[in-house]
Structure formats: structure tokens, C-alpha cells
Amino acid sequence: MALELTAARPDPALLDLPWRVPLEEWPEDILAALPRGISRHVVRFVRLSGRVLAIKEIKDDIARREYDMLRNLGRLHLPAVEPFAVVSGRVGLDGEPLDACLVTRHLQFSLPYRALYSQSLRKGTATRLIDALAVLLVRLHLAGFWWGDVSLSNTLFRRDAGAFAAYLVDAETGELRERLSDGQREHDLDIARVNIAGELMDLEAGGLLQEERDPVEVSERIVTRYRELWATLTDEETIDDSERWRVDDRIRRLNAVGFDVDELEITTDIDGTSIRLQPKVVDAGHHSRRLLRLTGLDVRENQARRLLNDLDAFTAGTGRQGEDEEIVAHDWLNRIYEPVTRRVPRELTGKLEPAEVFHEVLEHRWYLAERAQHDIPMEEAIDDYLASVLPAKPDERAVLGVDTAEMPVIDTRPGR
């Protein structure tokens, strides 16, 4: 059998990897020491041609199906890891066939949930992760993707201005359809609720869960948050004909949760006394697109909301509300944002992304002012943050540290 490489942009350096050796036995000198989440398959990280790749050993047909599925999710601009290649036709040194490998790009500044809990995190982390997962699940369902194995383990998380943004990392059970039925959506929710409860119980048994509430109770939040967001995005609304301002209000409410309205279906009664309003197509990223248009900064949604709030404060503080928004945004970028992010020493740039550093500096400045009971100059806040906060954080560009696959998983089933 000949080694077969399937990739949109093949890298010849892939052929230099030891494909005739089972993935579990690859030598340490070619591996990147990144934290791995819990997986039913062997997963390893390698550095290749200046990038970090995740390699999962899996049956050939499943690898090809997942590769195609991840490419389709990418075309739909959904939050998921990027497929890089499928390597099949592997034969071991003993002549026996080996499973194929799915290769994906490592998502920079992302962590599996167990690696997050290996750090010192404030209380409420579980609910913030679940909120992020609920947003991801709604986005996937709106696009017609049935996941089939929703869990914290199958998700990667990036910091997003104090919250988290979630990304799908395992699509092998998923199906992409024209539209999901209510039953299919509820099935995914049931899977999520059960899986999350089990994952939180594992953390609790290991003394890593900061929540004081029952893990089962916390896991129910995925259902509550999902249904709240789904209703906001899709419910039909009837308004009185004399209250047409509520059409704009509905759009603003959708924008407030980070979604844009591409199309609205508006139907009036025969006698013109009421209007039925139905959002037809909604898309996430309202604030990030606005910030990108104004400043060229490409960041996540909560980060964009935080930066836009600071831009609005800058606009008001300089008395420039009537000026062209893009000109004011350019001045804010040069006078406020870039002076903060450029102050980070090169050896600390792998700790957090620039937008997250800016958010944390603003938060740090607020804490310093609250403690001192007076305003703190930005320069003083930056100096204190760079001296006392950022150096203590782990590198999250490609974080080194605990291998979460080796962290004990406690069987919490009765009688075990």
C-alpha cells in the first residue's frame, strides 16, 4: 500500500513524519507539549513548517468524512478547527496496516476545558464555558448542523473579554442538513446536558470544580441558555401597527446578543392593525464586523463589544460625537489601543492575544481605581499590569503545561 495524502494545500514536510509508527509511539522530540483533552482516539500535536498541527488516529472512512465535514463548516464560517489533511494507506514497520490520521491546525490561544481548570480560575468558570457552548450550539443549529456528541470535551475555548468563545473540535458524529427539526435540536440538548454533567462531576471528584452548586444543576444551564438565545433569534413577534418602532427595537435586541439580521419577514393584517415580525436569517459577529470596519481589528465578539465601548467612551470624552466615526476610531486606535498593546514585551506576547490584553488592562485599571478611590492614569495601570499580572499567566498561543489526557477521570457511576 502507498501512503496517500489528501489536503487542500499539501505541505511536503508532512511526508517526513513517522507515519509507519503508531501515533501513540511517536518520539517525544517531534511532539509539541500541548494539553490534550479527553478523546476516544489517540491525539498528538506536532510542530511543522512553523505551525502546530493536531493529529488524530482514526479509521480511514471516518477521517475522510470528518475532514469533509470540517471543510463544509469552514465554508459556512462556523467556529470550528480547520482541517489540514488526511493521511491514509499507512503500514507499520511489521507490515500490518495502521489507521489513517486526520490532521487539523491547532487553534492558537485555545484550550480544552480541563486545561482551563488546571489553572487558577475564578468561580463561575463552568457557567461561562456553558454559555459559550450554548452560543456555539445555536450557531451550528441555525446552519443545519446536528452535532450528535455535544460536550465540553469536544470543544476548544478561547478567552473573549472575560468570557469564552467556543469552537467545535470533533465533528465525526455530525450531520449537515438543510434544516434541523425541533426533535433533532432537543436530542443535541439532551446529549449536551448529560455529557456536561458527567464532565463536571469528574472535575468535582478531582477537586478542580469551583462551583458550589450540584454539577447536574449547573449542566441544566445549557438548556436554559440555548432556549433563551434560540427564542431571541427565531421567535415570531406580533406588534401593534402603531408601534412600528418595535421593528427597530427587535433588530437592536438581536444586535445586542451579537447577531446581525440579514432579512426580516414582515406581514401585516388585512385591516392593518398588527404586524407579524419574523427574523429570517441571522448571523453572529455584529460587533466584531463593526470594529473590523472601523479599525481593521479582527477580534472575537465580546472583545469587540468591549473595545467598541472604550471607543464610545473616547468619543464622548473628547467631545467628538458629531464627527465621522471612522476618523474618531482611527484616532482611538493610534492614541489608546496601540500604545497599550505595543507595551507588552516580546517575551510576554504569547501569554494573551492583544485584544484580551487590552481588555485586562482596562479591568485592572478599574480595580486599581476602586482600591485607591480615585482615577488611575492609563500609563500607571499598564505598568502595574505588566509587572504584577501578565508575567504570571501561562502562554496560551500554544500553551505548554499539564497534559489533560493524563489527568485522572473518576468514574462516578453508582457502585463504581
XYZ file of C-alpha atoms in Angstrom:
416
model
C 0.000 0.000 0.000
C 1.213 3.515 -0.823
C 0.907 6.410 1.598
C -1.880 8.733 0.448
C -2.101 12.394 1.404
C -5.320 14.378 0.921
C -5.085 18.119 1.531
C -6.324 21.384 0.038
C -2.815 22.887 0.360
C -0.468 19.920 0.879
C 2.770 20.520 2.769
C 5.554 18.153 1.566
C 7.016 18.281 5.096
C 4.097 16.074 6.206
C 5.792 13.174 4.428
C 8.750 13.462 6.803
C 6.668 12.428 9.824
C 6.956 8.789 11.030
C 3.693 7.520 9.549
C 4.871 3.861 9.772
C 4.842 4.147 13.574
C 1.564 4.088 15.586
C 0.749 7.620 16.712
C 0.932 6.613 20.387
C 4.606 5.663 19.900
C 5.823 8.802 18.117
C 9.092 10.097 19.605
C 8.913 12.991 22.039
C 11.385 15.114 20.060
C 8.880 15.741 17.264
C 5.872 16.399 19.511
C 4.629 19.754 20.797
C 3.826 19.568 24.509
C 0.298 20.925 24.327
C -2.546 19.974 26.674
C -4.822 17.342 25.164
C -8.436 16.958 26.079
C -10.189 13.667 26.701
C -10.577 11.769 23.416
C -11.637 8.296 22.371
C -8.754 8.357 19.862
C -5.010 8.894 20.150
C -4.211 12.597 19.562
C -0.772 14.203 19.285
C 0.495 17.699 18.433
C 3.496 18.362 16.175
C 5.296 21.497 15.027
C 5.677 21.529 11.258
C 6.770 24.340 8.905
C 6.225 26.987 11.570
C 2.741 25.820 12.546
C 1.287 23.499 15.170
C -0.860 20.623 13.908
C -3.154 18.250 15.785
C -3.083 14.659 14.531
C -5.825 12.169 15.388
C -5.515 8.468 14.566
C -8.855 7.219 13.269
C -10.424 4.840 10.729
C -9.922 5.920 7.117
C -13.592 6.425 6.207
C -14.291 8.360 9.411
C -11.203 10.548 8.902
C -12.269 11.468 5.366
C -15.837 12.144 6.442
C -14.732 14.396 9.297
C -12.245 16.211 7.033
C -15.033 16.954 4.544
C -17.412 17.996 7.319
C -14.902 20.438 8.825
C -14.281 21.930 5.378
C -18.028 22.443 4.934
C -18.304 24.098 8.361
C -15.434 26.369 7.357
C -17.245 27.390 4.174
C -20.216 28.325 6.363
C -17.896 30.446 8.567
C -18.813 28.451 11.669
C -16.469 28.257 14.691
C -14.557 25.002 14.209
C -10.994 23.817 13.892
C -9.520 23.988 10.391
C -8.858 20.671 8.598
C -5.377 20.344 7.147
C -5.020 16.847 5.684
C -5.928 13.178 5.797
C -3.080 10.672 5.707
C -4.116 7.140 4.761
C -2.532 3.972 3.392
C -0.282 3.696 6.467
C 1.595 0.431 7.024
C 3.553 -0.351 10.189
C 7.154 -1.483 10.328
C 5.808 -5.012 10.889
C 3.837 -4.815 7.630
C 0.461 -4.541 9.367
C -1.939 -1.758 8.230
C -2.373 1.258 10.529
C -5.367 3.570 10.905
C -5.488 6.788 8.933
C -4.799 10.174 10.542
C -6.872 13.351 10.439
C -4.663 16.452 10.624
C -6.089 19.799 11.756
C -4.495 23.156 12.529
C -4.053 23.910 16.206
C -6.306 26.812 17.180
C -3.991 29.434 18.677
C -4.797 30.741 22.161
C -7.335 27.939 22.669
C -7.559 25.413 25.496
C -9.595 22.284 26.300
C -11.830 22.785 29.308
C -9.756 20.515 31.561
C -6.619 22.572 30.869
C -8.522 25.701 31.879
C -9.393 24.054 35.175
C -5.763 23.110 35.767
C -5.122 26.861 36.066
C -6.296 29.129 38.856
C -9.671 30.366 37.659
C -12.299 32.415 39.397
C -15.645 30.988 40.412
C -18.255 30.854 37.686
C -15.954 29.383 35.043
C -18.262 26.417 34.451
C -21.257 28.640 33.723
C -19.191 30.855 31.402
C -17.984 27.812 29.464
C -21.553 26.516 29.214
C -22.777 29.918 27.991
C -20.117 29.850 25.262
C -21.092 26.307 24.313
C -24.767 27.357 24.125
C -23.905 30.140 21.657
C -21.852 27.692 19.567
C -24.672 25.143 19.546
C -27.239 27.754 18.451
C -24.970 28.886 15.610
C -24.452 25.300 14.450
C -28.170 24.519 14.612
C -29.104 27.652 12.680
C -26.798 26.428 9.918
C -28.420 22.973 9.944
C -25.602 21.103 11.709
C -26.600 18.284 14.062
C -23.609 17.584 16.308
C -24.552 14.288 17.891
C -21.850 14.424 20.583
C -22.111 17.845 22.259
C -19.744 18.145 25.210
C -17.125 20.352 26.800
C -14.542 17.724 25.772
C -15.361 18.153 22.080
C -14.946 21.925 22.283
C -11.991 24.298 22.467
C -12.291 27.611 24.297
C -10.639 30.970 23.696
C -10.771 33.854 26.138
C -13.142 36.578 24.974
C -13.038 39.711 27.162
C -13.684 37.901 30.427
C -15.981 35.342 28.823
C -15.115 32.499 26.442
C -15.675 31.782 22.758
C -16.291 28.119 21.868
C -15.088 26.185 18.815
C -16.113 22.738 17.616
C -13.143 20.377 17.592
C -14.720 16.970 16.895
C -17.220 16.588 14.044
C -17.043 12.853 13.394
C -20.647 12.231 14.531
C -22.117 15.371 12.947
C -24.545 15.739 10.063
C -25.198 18.822 7.959
C -28.796 19.237 6.777
C -30.938 21.870 5.121
C -32.794 22.481 8.377
C -32.973 20.762 11.752
C -36.251 19.629 13.265
C -37.167 20.538 16.841
C -36.604 16.892 17.773
C -33.058 16.914 16.388
C -32.242 20.106 18.272
C -33.686 18.691 21.502
C -31.668 15.498 21.008
C -28.447 17.535 20.870
C -29.535 19.394 24.021
C -30.167 16.123 25.874
C -26.737 14.821 24.845
C -25.134 18.094 25.959
C -26.864 18.100 29.349
C -25.833 14.512 30.171
C -22.249 14.881 28.898
C -21.653 18.185 30.691
C -22.994 16.815 33.974
C -20.559 13.896 33.749
C -17.632 16.151 32.872
C -18.349 18.487 35.783
C -18.635 15.503 38.133
C -15.164 14.414 37.020
C -13.815 17.880 37.832
C -15.616 17.884 41.185
C -14.173 14.492 42.104
C -10.712 15.803 41.267
C -11.192 18.922 43.385
C -10.991 21.211 40.340
C -14.567 22.482 40.168
C -15.006 25.899 41.789
C -18.805 25.787 41.578
C -20.616 25.199 44.868
C -23.762 24.032 43.083
C -24.561 20.476 42.024
C -22.923 19.633 38.639
C -26.257 18.324 37.337
C -27.898 21.648 38.204
C -25.071 23.566 36.523
C -25.336 21.378 33.409
C -29.027 22.306 33.053
C -27.842 25.826 32.176
C -27.003 24.661 28.640
C -30.727 24.033 28.065
C -31.834 27.339 29.612
C -29.261 29.494 27.813
C -29.787 27.721 24.496
C -33.568 28.173 24.578
C -33.284 31.833 25.618
C -30.943 32.590 22.732
C -32.875 30.491 20.210
C -36.113 32.302 21.110
C -34.445 35.712 20.790
C -33.177 34.817 17.347
C -36.104 32.936 15.832
C -39.410 33.682 17.619
C -42.177 35.331 15.628
C -43.365 38.571 17.239
C -46.704 40.343 16.782
C -46.755 44.096 17.333
C -49.439 46.745 17.060
C -49.435 48.799 13.857
C -48.999 51.939 15.940
C -45.753 50.582 17.433
C -43.630 50.213 14.326
C -40.622 51.439 16.304
C -40.537 47.936 17.792
C -39.247 46.611 14.460
C -36.031 48.572 15.023
C -36.094 47.564 18.683
C -36.139 43.866 17.702
C -33.143 44.403 15.432
C -31.271 46.174 18.234
C -32.039 43.306 20.616
C -30.632 40.843 18.106
C -27.539 43.025 17.694
C -27.151 43.153 21.479
C -26.610 39.377 21.588
C -24.090 39.647 18.755
C -26.210 38.707 15.733
C -26.949 40.599 12.542
C -30.287 40.415 10.719
C -29.837 39.633 7.056
C -33.548 39.525 6.243
C -36.857 40.148 8.013
C -40.257 38.808 7.082
C -42.910 41.408 7.937
C -46.589 40.546 7.448
C -49.456 42.946 8.189
C -53.065 42.004 8.988
C -55.751 42.720 6.391
C -57.093 45.604 8.460
C -53.573 46.883 9.167
C -53.934 46.678 12.953
C -50.899 44.499 13.673
C -47.587 43.387 12.193
C -46.026 39.942 12.461
C -42.242 40.101 12.532
C -40.044 37.057 11.849
C -36.225 37.166 11.559
C -35.380 35.079 8.507
C -31.602 34.828 8.562
C -29.379 35.789 11.446
C -25.601 35.779 11.578
C -23.231 36.135 14.535
C -20.465 38.683 14.787
C -22.287 42.037 14.710
C -19.806 43.861 16.959
C -16.706 42.193 15.527
C -17.733 43.201 11.989
C -18.381 46.792 13.077
C -14.995 47.014 14.806
C -13.266 45.464 11.786
C -14.901 48.050 9.512
C -13.896 50.957 11.764
C -10.385 49.926 12.818
C -9.232 46.863 10.892
C -9.009 44.882 14.163
C -10.239 41.301 13.721
C -11.224 40.054 17.189
C -13.934 37.947 18.805
C -17.408 39.192 19.628
C -17.098 40.040 23.345
C -13.672 41.556 22.783
C -15.142 43.694 20.001
C -18.015 44.808 22.254
C -15.513 45.764 24.963
C -13.301 47.693 22.539
C -16.297 49.459 20.996
C -17.424 50.526 24.482
C -13.996 52.057 25.064
C -14.156 53.703 21.643
C -17.556 55.188 22.546
C -16.136 56.453 25.853
C -13.204 58.004 23.976
C -15.611 59.662 21.531
C -17.704 61.130 24.345
C -14.697 62.092 26.446
C -13.148 64.071 23.587
C -16.467 65.679 22.607
C -16.402 64.214 19.089
C -19.865 62.647 18.869
C -20.685 64.596 15.695
C -17.511 63.668 13.800
C -17.063 60.926 11.221
C -16.992 57.633 13.150
C -14.132 56.136 11.155
C -11.869 59.160 11.756
C -12.503 59.047 15.509
C -11.912 55.270 15.501
C -8.579 55.793 13.743
C -7.509 58.281 16.424
C -8.628 55.904 19.204
C -6.594 53.102 17.603
C -3.438 55.250 17.441
C -3.801 57.055 20.777
C -5.407 54.445 23.057
C -5.363 50.838 21.795
C -1.968 50.503 20.122
C 0.044 52.260 22.872
C -1.309 49.663 25.314
C -0.754 46.546 23.199
C 2.682 47.667 21.993
C 3.900 47.967 25.578
C 3.823 44.168 26.009
C 7.430 42.872 25.962
C 8.196 40.364 23.230
C 8.788 37.565 25.742
C 5.217 38.011 27.042
C 3.350 38.227 23.710
C 2.430 34.532 23.826
C 0.511 34.959 27.081
C -2.690 36.501 25.675
C -3.893 37.987 22.408
C -3.569 41.799 22.085
C -7.335 42.420 22.358
C -7.525 40.312 25.526
C -4.530 42.177 26.987
C -6.283 45.498 26.284
C -9.462 44.249 27.980
C -7.498 43.065 31.007
C -5.623 46.371 31.293
C -8.972 48.203 31.355
C -10.241 45.813 34.026
C -7.023 46.192 36.013
C -7.258 49.969 35.828
C -10.791 49.805 37.216
C -9.699 47.571 40.115
C -6.785 49.890 40.927
C -9.101 52.924 40.880
C -11.634 51.193 43.117
C -8.918 50.325 45.605
C -7.401 53.821 45.538
C -10.811 55.576 45.400
C -9.640 57.871 42.578
C -8.939 57.651 38.833
C -5.730 55.911 37.789
C -3.794 57.119 34.717
C -3.620 54.552 31.908
C 0.191 54.536 31.989
C 0.191 53.600 35.669
C -2.353 50.829 35.048
C -0.274 49.408 32.174
C 2.923 49.448 34.231
C 1.270 47.658 37.158
C -0.456 45.096 34.918
C 2.771 44.234 33.044
C 4.690 43.961 36.328
C 2.219 42.068 38.512
C -0.382 40.282 36.355
C 0.691 39.274 32.849
C 4.004 37.543 33.721
C 2.183 35.061 35.959
C -0.175 33.893 33.204
C 0.556 30.732 31.171
C 1.368 31.065 27.480
C -1.871 30.467 25.576
C -0.679 30.950 21.992
C 0.455 27.321 22.130
C 0.297 26.690 25.838
C 2.707 24.280 27.475
C 1.681 22.581 30.669
C -0.406 19.803 32.082
C -1.408 17.061 29.674
C -5.102 16.853 30.459
C -5.350 13.446 28.816
C -3.261 12.168 31.744
C -5.433 13.827 34.421
C -7.441 11.157 36.282
C -11.032 10.669 35.169
C -13.170 9.480 38.069
C -15.965 7.004 37.361
C -18.894 8.457 39.322
C -21.476 5.859 38.369
C -23.242 4.122 41.292
C -21.429 1.027 42.504
C -18.124 2.004 40.888
